[in-house]
């Protein structure tokens, strides 16, 4: 990869504001600084570290437009054929030359380069009154956390990585071999995260929120171990996090998706975004590179997924299966929070649908999205949008800039991963089963839906298999609550309901690591999502309404993608992206 070291561009990015609190740095013009003058003080290293963090905001990493492509490939979402490139990901018909495949690789390796540059300079740094050993350790710990995270995401997307642990200077050094994910784990990811755990602080001051913490390093390393089948190692880390009393489920699940709830008690690591613009920058700017003068890097996710009647592009909408899953998850009618609700707080916080509880974009749902809901589209994503605070996303205008942070890891994810690891580890016991059930029910309790224990106690030890269709829409078959049944529930029900549209493509990587993609797609293909289902759905969610016949012309379109995913999916071709063509052309070792 040809990423020539250029201190000027690195420092310019570093001078941009860090964090949602818009703290700014008063420094010398970075373009006038040479390598001889730089890398002397804690501030020098910290500015460069900010540039390494900023890669998290890039479009193909977590920033918006390109980072939603992976969600197309799951059971959660679908796109439309008039968005040709997104549609190709929905239907597994992409060729490998799409912009996102090359851009994600490039942007993640920018992050690798920037962390390597810091680590290279640390090797020759000498502790002083302006740069103490403790500060050196913290800079190194944050850099290694970020490098591990970027490499983890490279491996998740491409099945392995070209390893660089120093900045390549010569063309020969830039040439590298492609290593398997396990080799990258052993040589870079695990050692980096272990160092981060040893030296990162437990927390940061409010002005530094968004930096990596010890809990974030433990959580990401636990996820690494889980993804690669090291269940006992994952359990140790997850149990440490749960016992730390640092993180707690929020009372209101919607606070995990809002501006007001950023860096709350449940958040373990999240990417900061801001709507604030620097003076003189075009207010319509959505995504920016690290070389511009923007104060706060905004996300475009809200504009991309909101309905066009609310100033969005609706590139992705919830799948019919996902919508039905949310609405089948029955509320606990005895919970006080449900006194005036028909649907769960989790459903209401995650998707917008006709008949939902409350408003959508500060008005009745039917008024906010009058044409599509109830026709070819039965829901829109609320997660990642400003539906609770704005009337309109106003695509490509000054107000289309979203400052909602992207949550990468939160406690609910840890609890579900912990439960999964307990059930999957060799020799899993009845005590493991009970602990896993407790973790799942903690999450269900928060959203005031019927817990699995309550289901089983009231139904002869059985629970509904919510991911499966029964004899009619919104009904499910039942099965005994066993360890195997609980594990299936975690995989097919609880994780998609709780974590849909979150993190760095959580759902896609879950399905792939479970080797469950074909099973899921084939099962969904057999479900009737024709006009008859849409009529029953419309009557179900609106109680007294009848299906609007004026939308008849849409009925043939609602299941266009059903079957295409299952027919086109091939593990060897679709589980991982190919190495981008530009990388193959520039790195001769990858062609051997």
XYZ file of N, CA, C and O in Angstrom, residues 342-529:
752
model
N -48.574 -0.014 23.297
C -48.923 -1.276 22.668
C -47.679 -2.037 22.233
O -47.691 -3.252 22.148
N -46.615 -1.286 21.958
C -45.389 -1.888 21.448
C -44.258 -1.637 22.436
O -44.321 -0.732 23.253
N -43.213 -2.419 22.328
C -42.108 -2.309 23.279
C -41.333 -1.010 23.081
O -41.319 -0.439 21.981
N -40.669 -0.575 24.143
C -39.816 0.610 24.026
C -38.694 0.359 23.040
O -38.218 1.285 22.373
N -38.261 -0.894 22.920
C -37.198 -1.225 21.971
C -37.678 -1.070 20.535
O -36.972 -0.502 19.692
N -38.878 -1.547 20.251
C -39.426 -1.386 18.901
C -39.626 0.088 18.589
O -39.257 0.570 17.504
N -40.207 0.824 19.523
C -40.476 2.245 19.287
C -39.206 3.071 19.143
O -39.212 4.102 18.468
N -38.109 2.634 19.762
C -36.844 3.366 19.665
C -36.052 2.996 18.424
O -35.153 3.735 18.024
N -36.384 1.875 17.807
C -35.563 1.340 16.711
C -36.131 1.617 15.337
O -35.390 1.937 14.404
N -37.455 1.475 15.172
C -38.065 1.632 13.854
C -39.321 2.496 13.962
O -39.937 2.606 15.016
N -39.693 3.092 12.834
C -40.945 3.842 12.723
C -41.912 3.017 11.896
O -41.549 2.497 10.837
N -43.145 2.895 12.365
C -44.125 2.097 11.653
C -45.515 2.650 11.947
O -45.756 3.286 12.975
N -46.436 2.409 11.040
C -47.819 2.841 11.232
C -48.354 2.205 12.515
O -48.195 1.003 12.733
N -48.964 3.005 13.370
C -49.516 2.476 14.602
C -48.547 2.468 15.758
O -48.870 1.983 16.842
N -47.348 2.999 15.560
C -46.360 3.023 16.642
C -46.833 3.941 17.767
O -47.737 4.753 17.598
N -46.203 3.798 18.909
C -46.492 4.676 20.036
C -45.685 5.960 19.887
O -44.473 5.921 19.743
N -46.347 7.104 19.947
C -45.633 8.369 19.899
C -45.470 8.924 18.501
O -45.975 8.380 17.519
N -44.697 10.010 18.428
C -44.536 10.742 17.181
C -43.285 10.298 16.424
O -42.439 9.578 16.947
N -43.204 10.759 15.194
C -42.056 10.510 14.317
C -41.740 11.825 13.622
O -42.584 12.391 12.938
N -40.536 12.334 13.844
C -40.158 13.665 13.364
C -41.167 14.713 13.841
O -41.635 15.561 13.094
N -41.502 14.614 15.128
C -42.317 15.589 15.846
C -43.734 15.715 15.292
O -44.370 16.758 15.410
N -44.237 14.650 14.687
C -45.604 14.644 14.206
C -46.106 13.207 14.125
O -45.340 12.264 14.324
N -47.369 13.027 13.861
C -47.923 11.682 13.743
C -47.195 10.919 12.638
O -46.861 11.493 11.595
N -46.986 9.639 12.882
C -46.229 8.832 11.918
C -46.860 8.877 10.537
O -46.168 8.979 9.521
N -48.189 8.805 10.475
C -48.874 8.821 9.186
C -48.618 10.115 8.426
O -48.599 10.133 7.194
N -48.428 11.210 9.153
C -48.154 12.497 8.512
C -46.687 12.632 8.124
O -46.343 13.269 7.130
N -45.806 12.020 8.932
C -44.373 12.128 8.664
C -43.968 11.328 7.439
O -43.063 11.708 6.704
N -44.604 10.192 7.206
C -44.270 9.337 6.057
C -45.572 8.791 5.478
O -45.857 7.602 5.594
N -46.383 9.629 4.858
C -47.742 9.237 4.512
C -47.872 8.278 3.339
O -48.822 7.506 3.272
N -46.926 8.302 2.406
C -47.161 7.560 1.165
C -46.670 6.125 1.242
O -47.357 5.194 0.840
N -45.472 5.926 1.806
C -44.859 4.619 1.714
C -45.294 3.657 2.822
O -45.528 2.492 2.577
N -45.379 4.143 4.065
C -45.688 3.248 5.169
C -47.051 2.600 4.949
O -48.052 3.258 4.722
N -47.067 1.274 5.058
C -48.290 0.542 4.812
C -48.382 0.057 3.385
O -49.286 -0.691 3.037
N -47.442 0.450 2.542
C -47.398 -0.014 1.175
C -46.210 -0.923 0.980
O -46.055 -1.931 1.642
N -45.316 -0.539 0.073
C -44.154 -1.375 -0.215
C -43.119 -1.311 0.894
O -42.209 -2.118 0.927
N -43.230 -0.338 1.774
C -42.301 -0.217 2.897
C -43.120 -0.154 4.175
O -44.006 0.669 4.304
N -42.814 -1.032 5.107
C -43.632 -1.079 6.313
C -42.932 -0.460 7.510
O -43.506 -0.425 8.600
N -41.707 0.027 7.359
C -41.005 0.656 8.479
C -39.803 1.439 7.958
O -39.348 1.237 6.829
N -39.316 2.339 8.814
C -38.061 3.047 8.578
C -37.212 2.953 9.842
O -37.728 2.798 10.950
N -35.906 3.100 9.672
C -35.011 3.072 10.825
C -35.087 4.381 11.591
O -35.026 5.459 10.998
N -35.235 4.276 12.890
C -35.079 5.437 13.749
C -33.637 5.562 14.219
O -33.115 6.671 14.370
N -33.008 4.432 14.486
C -31.615 4.459 14.939
C -30.770 5.231 13.945
O -30.849 5.026 12.735
N -29.948 6.129 14.466
C -29.062 6.893 13.604
C -29.683 8.129 12.993
O -29.025 8.840 12.235
N -30.961 8.400 13.306
C -31.620 9.580 12.752
C -32.022 10.540 13.871
O -32.022 10.197 15.046
N -32.433 11.743 13.469
C -32.821 12.794 14.411
C -34.339 12.897 14.549
O -34.889 13.981 14.716
N -35.017 11.773 14.506
C -36.477 11.739 14.482
C -37.113 12.368 15.729
O -38.232 12.869 15.670
N -36.413 12.341 16.863
C -36.995 12.832 18.115
C -36.774 14.325 18.329
O -37.410 14.919 19.206
N -35.889 14.943 17.537
C -35.530 16.342 17.787
C -35.722 17.260 16.583
O -35.647 18.483 16.731
N -35.935 16.709 15.403
C -36.087 17.526 14.206
C -37.367 17.165 13.471
O -37.894 16.058 13.614
N -37.849 18.093 12.657
C -38.984 17.809 11.794
C -38.537 17.237 10.460
O -39.335 16.623 9.744
N -37.268 17.460 10.110
C -36.802 17.096 8.784
C -35.288 16.980 8.794
O -34.606 17.772 9.438
N -34.743 15.988 8.081
C -33.285 15.875 7.951
C -32.744 16.826 6.884
O -31.565 17.149 6.880
N -33.591 17.238 5.940
C -33.232 18.210 4.903
C -31.934 17.845 4.202
O -30.898 18.470 4.396
N -32.021 16.827 3.392
C -30.854 16.291 2.692
C -30.087 17.381 1.950
O -30.659 18.210 1.253
N -28.762 17.329 2.142
C -27.806 18.190 1.441
C -27.931 19.663 1.813
O -27.471 20.535 1.088
N -28.567 19.977 2.922
C -28.618 21.355 3.391
C -27.900 21.444 4.724
O -27.418 20.455 5.257
N -27.866 22.634 5.290
C -27.094 22.844 6.509
C -27.582 21.996 7.666
O -26.805 21.603 8.525
N -28.878 21.699 7.714
C -29.399 20.932 8.844
C -29.335 19.434 8.624
O -29.770 18.670 9.466
N -28.805 18.989 7.474
C -28.717 17.548 7.229
C -27.520 16.931 7.930
O -27.362 15.730 7.943
N -26.675 17.756 8.502
C -25.504 17.255 9.209
C -25.941 16.673 10.551
O -26.550 17.336 11.368
N -25.606 15.415 10.790
C -26.009 14.768 12.036
C -24.817 14.628 12.969
O -23.733 14.214 12.547
N -25.024 14.962 14.224
C -23.966 14.837 15.217
C -24.131 13.646 16.123
O -23.432 13.533 17.138
N -25.034 12.719 15.792
C -25.262 11.548 16.642
C -24.045 10.628 16.587
O -23.608 10.213 15.513
N -23.509 10.307 17.750
C -22.346 9.427 17.826
C -22.695 8.011 17.393
O -23.817 7.540 17.609
N -21.713 7.334 16.815
C -21.868 5.927 16.445
C -21.386 5.063 17.601
O -20.215 5.064 17.944
N -22.311 4.337 18.222
C -21.936 3.455 19.323
C -21.288 2.183 18.767
O -21.910 1.450 18.001
N -20.059 1.937 19.181
C -19.319 0.768 18.718
C -19.494 -0.413 19.660
O -19.647 -1.557 19.231
N -19.501 -0.136 20.962
C -19.661 -1.214 21.947
C -20.418 -0.660 23.147
O -20.036 0.367 23.712
N -21.493 -1.338 23.528
C -22.222 -0.969 24.735
C -22.500 -2.221 25.563
O -22.317 -3.356 25.092
N -22.955 -1.997 26.793
C -23.061 -3.095 27.745
C -24.013 -4.192 27.282
O -23.762 -5.380 27.523
N -25.111 -3.839 26.632
C -26.051 -4.865 26.163
C -25.361 -5.846 25.221
O -25.622 -7.062 25.266
N -24.487 -5.350 24.367
C -23.721 -6.215 23.472
C -22.825 -7.152 24.285
O -22.749 -8.356 24.020
N -22.155 -6.613 25.291
C -21.286 -7.431 26.142
C -22.093 -8.518 26.844
O -21.677 -9.684 26.910
N -23.252 -8.177 27.381
C -24.074 -9.160 28.090
C -24.503 -10.286 27.157
O -24.502 -11.470 27.539
N -24.866 -9.963 25.930
C -25.274 -10.996 24.975
C -24.091 -11.825 24.499
O -24.217 -13.041 24.289
N -22.928 -11.198 24.316
C -21.739 -11.972 23.942
C -21.314 -12.885 25.091
O -20.895 -14.023 24.867
N -21.404 -12.386 26.312
C -21.091 -13.199 27.484
C -22.019 -14.414 27.559
O -21.565 -15.547 27.769
N -23.308 -14.191 27.355
C -24.275 -15.297 27.373
C -23.956 -16.311 26.272
O -23.999 -17.539 26.505
N -23.630 -15.815 25.101
C -23.273 -16.722 23.994
C -22.045 -17.554 24.334
O -22.021 -18.775 24.114
N -21.020 -16.904 24.871
C -19.791 -17.629 25.209
C -20.044 -18.686 26.268
O -19.481 -19.800 26.203
N -20.875 -18.386 27.259
C -21.193 -19.369 28.300
C -21.857 -20.609 27.710
O -21.591 -21.738 28.143
N -22.719 -20.410 26.727
C -23.443 -21.530 26.125
C -22.603 -22.309 25.119
O -22.840 -23.500 24.891
N -21.594 -21.666 24.534
C -20.814 -22.307 23.481
C -19.497 -22.898 23.959
O -18.876 -23.667 23.237
N -19.064 -22.570 25.176
C -17.772 -23.085 25.595
C -17.859 -24.594 25.844
O -18.917 -25.118 26.231
N -16.778 -25.310 25.630
C -16.769 -26.752 25.866
C -17.142 -27.062 27.313
O -16.663 -26.411 28.244
N -18.013 -28.034 27.508
C -18.403 -28.419 28.857
C -19.334 -27.443 29.532
O -19.398 -27.383 30.773
N -20.076 -26.670 28.733
C -21.008 -25.705 29.310
C -21.958 -26.403 30.270
O -22.495 -27.483 29.986
N -22.198 -25.787 31.426
C -22.957 -26.415 32.511
C -24.351 -25.797 32.649
O -24.676 -24.799 32.003
N -25.145 -26.385 33.545
C -26.461 -25.827 33.821
C -26.341 -24.441 34.463
O -27.182 -23.563 34.237
N -25.284 -24.259 35.275
C -25.040 -22.936 35.858
C -24.748 -21.910 34.763
O -25.191 -20.747 34.849
N -24.008 -22.310 33.735
C -23.751 -21.428 32.593
C -25.059 -21.052 31.902
O -25.284 -19.891 31.526
N -25.932 -22.050 31.738
C -27.235 -21.804 31.103
C -28.051 -20.789 31.904
O -28.619 -19.840 31.345
N -28.099 -20.960 33.202
C -28.878 -20.052 34.039
C -28.302 -18.633 34.034
O -29.048 -17.643 34.014
N -26.968 -18.539 34.042
C -26.350 -17.222 33.987
C -26.609 -16.557 32.630
O -26.898 -15.353 32.561
N -26.524 -17.328 31.556
C -26.804 -16.793 30.226
C -28.257 -16.314 30.141
O -28.545 -15.236 29.588
N -29.169 -17.078 30.700
C -30.579 -16.701 30.692
C -30.797 -15.408 31.476
O -31.580 -14.529 31.064
N -30.106 -15.258 32.591
C -30.210 -14.034 33.385
C -29.759 -12.817 32.591
O -30.394 -11.755 32.622
N -28.647 -12.962 31.853
C -28.146 -11.838 31.058
C -29.138 -11.439 29.974
O -29.388 -10.242 29.747
N -29.729 -12.426 29.297
C -30.707 -12.125 28.249
C -31.937 -11.456 28.850
O -32.446 -10.451 28.325
N -32.414 -11.983 29.963
C -33.616 -11.417 30.570
C -33.379 -10.021 31.163
O -34.307 -9.212 31.243
N -32.152 -9.735 31.577
C -31.833 -8.364 32.002
C -32.116 -7.377 30.871
O -32.675 -6.290 31.085
N -31.726 -7.750 29.681
C -31.916 -6.877 28.520
C -33.392 -6.787 28.164
O -33.914 -5.706 27.856
N -34.090 -7.900 28.234
C -35.528 -7.888 27.923
C -36.307 -7.095 28.976
O -37.264 -6.389 28.653
N -35.889 -7.192 30.221
C -36.533 -6.425 31.289
C -36.436 -4.931 31.041
O -37.383 -4.178 31.309
N -35.274 -4.492 30.574
C -35.084 -3.070 30.325
C -36.114 -2.531 29.329
O -36.585 -1.406 29.459
N -36.451 -3.325 28.322
C -37.432 -2.897 27.328
C -38.856 -3.316 27.679
O -39.774 -3.114 26.878
N -39.017 -3.896 28.870
C -40.346 -4.285 29.368
C -41.085 -5.211 28.408
O -42.302 -5.083 28.193
N -40.342 -6.148 27.814
C -40.966 -7.228 27.056
C -40.971 -8.480 27.933
O -40.252 -8.559 28.933
N -41.786 -9.450 27.582
C -41.908 -10.645 28.403
C -40.563 -11.366 28.454
O -39.958 -11.652 27.417
N -40.079 -11.656 29.651
C -38.801 -12.347 29.779
C -38.953 -13.812 29.385
O -40.060 -14.376 29.421
N -37.844 -14.417 29.040
C -37.886 -15.824 28.653
C -38.283 -16.704 29.830
O -38.986 -17.718 29.657
N -37.851 -16.358 31.033
C -38.266 -17.126 32.217
C -39.774 -17.041 32.416
O -40.432 -18.050 32.728
N -40.337 -15.871 32.231
C -41.784 -15.734 32.381
C -42.541 -16.495 31.304
O -43.580 -17.106 31.569
N -42.025 -16.446 30.079
C -42.625 -17.252 29.025
C -42.632 -18.727 29.431
O -43.667 -19.406 29.360
N -41.475 -19.228 29.853
C -41.347 -20.646 30.183
C -42.209 -21.017 31.384
O -42.873 -22.069 31.388
N -42.235 -20.175 32.406
C -43.012 -20.473 33.611
C -44.515 -20.508 33.345
O -45.257 -21.211 34.036
N -44.941 -19.756 32.345
C -46.378 -19.673 32.056
C -46.820 -20.608 30.937
O -48.021 -20.695 30.647
N -45.869 -21.297 30.300
C -46.216 -22.096 29.120
C -45.533 -23.455 29.130
O -45.035 -23.919 28.093
N -45.497 -24.071 30.299
C -44.976 -25.434 30.369
C -43.523 -25.565 29.980
O -43.128 -26.589 29.407
N -42.722 -24.541 30.266
C -41.298 -24.606 29.961
C -40.946 -24.225 28.540
O -39.795 -24.381 28.123
N -41.894 -23.688 27.784
C -41.643 -23.357 26.385
C -41.601 -21.844 26.174
O -42.179 -21.073 26.943
N -40.894 -21.453 25.102
C -40.847 -20.050 24.688
C -41.196 -19.971 23.203
O -41.042 -20.948 22.455
N -41.674 -18.809 22.748
C -41.965 -18.675 21.312
C -40.680 -18.514 20.512
O -39.743 -17.838 20.943
N -40.650 -19.149 19.369
C -39.513 -18.996 18.450
C -39.833 -17.816 17.539
O -40.338 -17.964 16.428
N -39.540 -16.635 18.026
C -40.006 -15.416 17.377
C -39.442 -15.226 15.975
O -40.041 -14.510 15.157
N -38.311 -15.834 15.696
C -37.710 -15.660 14.370
C -38.405 -16.490 13.304
O -38.141 -16.302 12.104
N -39.288 -17.399 13.724
C -39.996 -18.253 12.777
C -41.449 -17.826 12.657
O -42.063 -17.357 13.617
N -42.016 -18.003 11.481
C -43.421 -17.696 11.227
C -44.262 -18.903 11.632
O -43.948 -20.044 11.296
N -45.359 -18.650 12.339
C -46.290 -19.716 12.683
C -47.281 -19.940 11.567
O -46.967 -19.795 10.384
N -48.504 -20.270 11.934
C -49.518 -20.557 10.924
C -50.061 -19.295 10.267
O -50.755 -19.373 9.259
N -49.760 -18.143 10.842
C -50.201 -16.878 10.271
C -49.212 -15.791 10.680
O -48.409 -15.990 11.601
N -49.245 -14.641 10.017
C -48.329 -13.559 10.401
C -48.477 -13.176 11.870
O -49.558 -13.242 12.436
N -47.357 -12.826 12.467
C -47.279 -12.372 13.851
C -47.560 -13.486 14.858
O -47.801 -13.214 16.035
N -47.524 -14.721 14.397
C -47.598 -15.877 15.293
C -46.293 -16.654 15.157
O -45.585 -16.546 14.152
N -45.957 -17.448 16.170
C -44.705 -18.206 16.155
C -44.925 -19.597 16.720
O -45.789 -19.793 17.593
N -44.142 -20.567 16.272
C -44.155 -21.876 16.931
C -43.456 -21.779 18.289
O -42.752 -20.795 18.563
N -43.634 -22.789 19.120
C -43.048 -22.794 20.462
C -42.130 -23.991 20.619
O -42.272 -24.994 19.913
N -41.185 -23.894 21.563
C -40.244 -24.990 21.815
C -39.761 -24.909 23.259
O -39.780 -23.831 23.869
N -39.306 -26.029 23.832
C -38.785 -26.018 25.205
C -37.557 -25.108 25.327
O -36.723 -25.048 24.412
N -37.459 -24.419 26.456
C -36.324 -23.535 26.713
C -35.141 -24.358 27.194
O -34.976 -24.608 28.389
N -34.305 -24.771 26.267
C -33.094 -25.533 26.534
C -31.890 -24.658 26.229
O -32.029 -23.576 25.650
N -30.671 -25.113 26.590
C -29.493 -24.320 26.207
C -29.407 -24.065 24.703
O -29.076 -22.956 24.288
N -29.714 -25.096 23.901
C -29.655 -24.910 22.444
C -30.697 -23.901 21.985
O -30.441 -23.065 21.107
N -31.896 -23.972 22.582
C -32.955 -23.034 22.222
C -32.576 -21.613 22.621
O -32.811 -20.665 21.864
N -31.967 -21.460 23.802
C -31.544 -20.130 24.249
C -30.473 -19.566 23.328
O -30.497 -18.374 22.989
N -29.536 -20.385 22.904
C -28.492 -19.916 22.002
C -29.089 -19.453 20.674
O -28.707 -18.402 20.140
N -30.039 -20.225 20.166
C -30.715 -19.819 18.931
C -31.453 -18.503 19.127
O -31.434 -17.628 18.252
N -32.090 -18.348 20.278
C -32.793 -17.095 20.568
C -31.822 -15.917 20.569
O -32.149 -14.848 20.024
N -30.659 -16.094 21.174
C -29.667 -15.018 21.190
C -29.268 -14.648 19.766
O -29.202 -13.460 19.405
N -29.011 -15.665 18.943
C -28.522 -15.421 17.592
C -29.590 -14.855 16.661
O -29.336 -13.914 15.898
N -30.788 -15.425 16.738
C -31.809 -15.088 15.747
C -32.808 -14.036 16.222
O -33.529 -13.464 15.406
N -32.865 -13.798 17.529
C -33.865 -12.869 18.043
C -33.241 -11.715 18.825
O -33.382 -10.550 18.455
N -32.544 -12.035 19.925
C -32.144 -10.987 20.851
C -31.084 -10.056 20.278
O -31.162 -8.836 20.441
N -30.081 -10.618 19.620
C -29.043 -9.740 19.071
C -29.583 -8.854 17.947
O -29.309 -7.641 17.944
N -30.357 -9.362 17.005
C -30.895 -8.431 16.007
C -31.857 -7.408 16.596
O -31.820 -6.228 16.213
N -32.715 -7.804 17.544
C -33.641 -6.851 18.126
C -32.915 -5.754 18.896
O -33.279 -4.580 18.825
N -31.891 -6.131 19.646
C -31.207 -5.173 20.503
C -30.178 -4.345 19.754
O -30.014 -3.151 20.024
N -29.459 -4.949 18.809
C -28.277 -4.311 18.233
C -28.408 -3.992 16.749
O -27.426 -3.621 16.114
N -29.595 -4.130 16.206
C -29.795 -3.854 14.778
C -29.275 -2.473 14.418
O -29.502 -1.498 15.128
N -28.558 -2.405 13.309
C -28.086 -1.140 12.747
C -27.098 -0.433 13.668
O -26.972 0.787 13.643
N -26.360 -1.182 14.461
C -25.394 -0.582 15.381
C -23.988 -1.101 15.108
O -23.777 -2.076 14.389
N -23.028 -0.434 15.774
C -21.646 -0.889 15.736
C -21.047 -0.824 14.357
O -21.492 -0.076 13.481
N -20.022 -1.617 14.149
C -19.368 -1.684 12.855
C -19.832 -2.954 12.149
O -19.153 -3.970 12.156
N -21.054 -2.892 11.618
C -21.651 -4.019 10.893
C -21.768 -5.260 11.774
O -21.421 -6.367 11.355
N -22.267 -5.085 12.995
C -22.363 -6.197 13.942
C -23.118 -7.378 13.350
O -22.667 -8.529 13.440
N -24.275 -7.132 12.756
C -25.123 -8.250 12.318
C -24.452 -9.075 11.227
O -24.514 -10.306 11.252
N -23.828 -8.428 10.258
C -23.181 -9.185 9.190
C -22.080 -10.071 9.750
O -21.995 -11.255 9.405
N -21.256 -9.528 10.620
C -20.159 -10.324 11.162
C -20.666 -11.426 12.077
O -20.067 -12.508 12.145
N -21.781 -11.183 12.766
C -22.392 -12.250 13.559
C -22.811 -13.411 12.664
O -22.472 -14.573 12.919
N -23.578 -13.119 11.625
C -24.085 -14.187 10.763
C -22.947 -14.948 10.098
O -23.002 -16.183 9.967
N -21.909 -14.221 9.693
C -20.795 -14.892 9.034
C -20.025 -15.787 9.998
O -19.701 -16.933 9.674
N -19.740 -15.307 11.201
C -18.953 -16.113 12.133
C -19.735 -17.324 12.629
O -19.143 -18.332 13.003
N -21.063 -17.238 12.625
C -21.885 -18.387 12.998
C -22.114 -19.340 11.827
O -22.776 -20.370 11.993
N -21.628 -18.989 10.650
C -21.872 -19.772 9.433
C -23.376 -19.973 9.231
O -23.848 -21.073 8.936
N -24.117 -18.879 9.369
C -25.575 -18.947 9.397
C -26.220 -18.148 8.273
O -27.439 -18.048 8.190
N -25.423 -17.579 7.384
C -25.984 -16.682 6.376
C -26.963 -17.415 5.468
O -28.106 -16.970 5.276
N -26.548 -18.541 4.920
C -27.422 -19.279 3.999
C -28.678 -19.759 4.709
O -29.790 -19.667 4.163
N -28.520 -20.271 5.931
C -29.676 -20.747 6.698
C -30.699 -19.645 6.912
O -31.908 -19.836 6.717
N -30.226 -18.482 7.302
C -31.124 -17.356 7.573
C -31.814 -16.895 6.294
O -33.038 -16.695 6.263
N -31.054 -16.723 5.227
C -31.634 -16.231 3.981
C -32.632 -17.222 3.403
O -33.692 -16.831 2.898
N -32.311 -18.505 3.469
C -33.222 -19.521 2.941
C -34.507 -19.595 3.753
O -35.598 -19.791 3.208
N -34.387 -19.444 5.074
C -35.578 -19.493 5.921
C -36.487 -18.300 5.649
O -37.707 -18.433 5.539
N -35.908 -17.116 5.521
C -36.712 -15.924 5.270
C -37.375 -15.995 3.896
O -38.509 -15.531 3.710
N -36.689 -16.625 2.951
C -37.244 -16.721 1.601
C -38.568 -17.478 1.584
O -39.431 -17.231 0.737
N -38.754 -18.394 2.531
C -39.975 -19.211 2.531
C -41.174 -18.487 3.131
O -42.301 -18.984 3.055
N -40.954 -17.321 3.753
C -42.043 -16.602 4.415
C -42.822 -15.772 3.399
O -42.246 -15.143 2.515
N -44.129 -15.770 3.546
C -45.006 -15.035 2.630
C -44.992 -13.549 2.955
O -45.536 -13.120 3.975
N -44.373 -12.770 2.089
C -44.440 -11.317 2.213
C -45.099 -10.744 0.963
O -44.570 -9.868 0.294
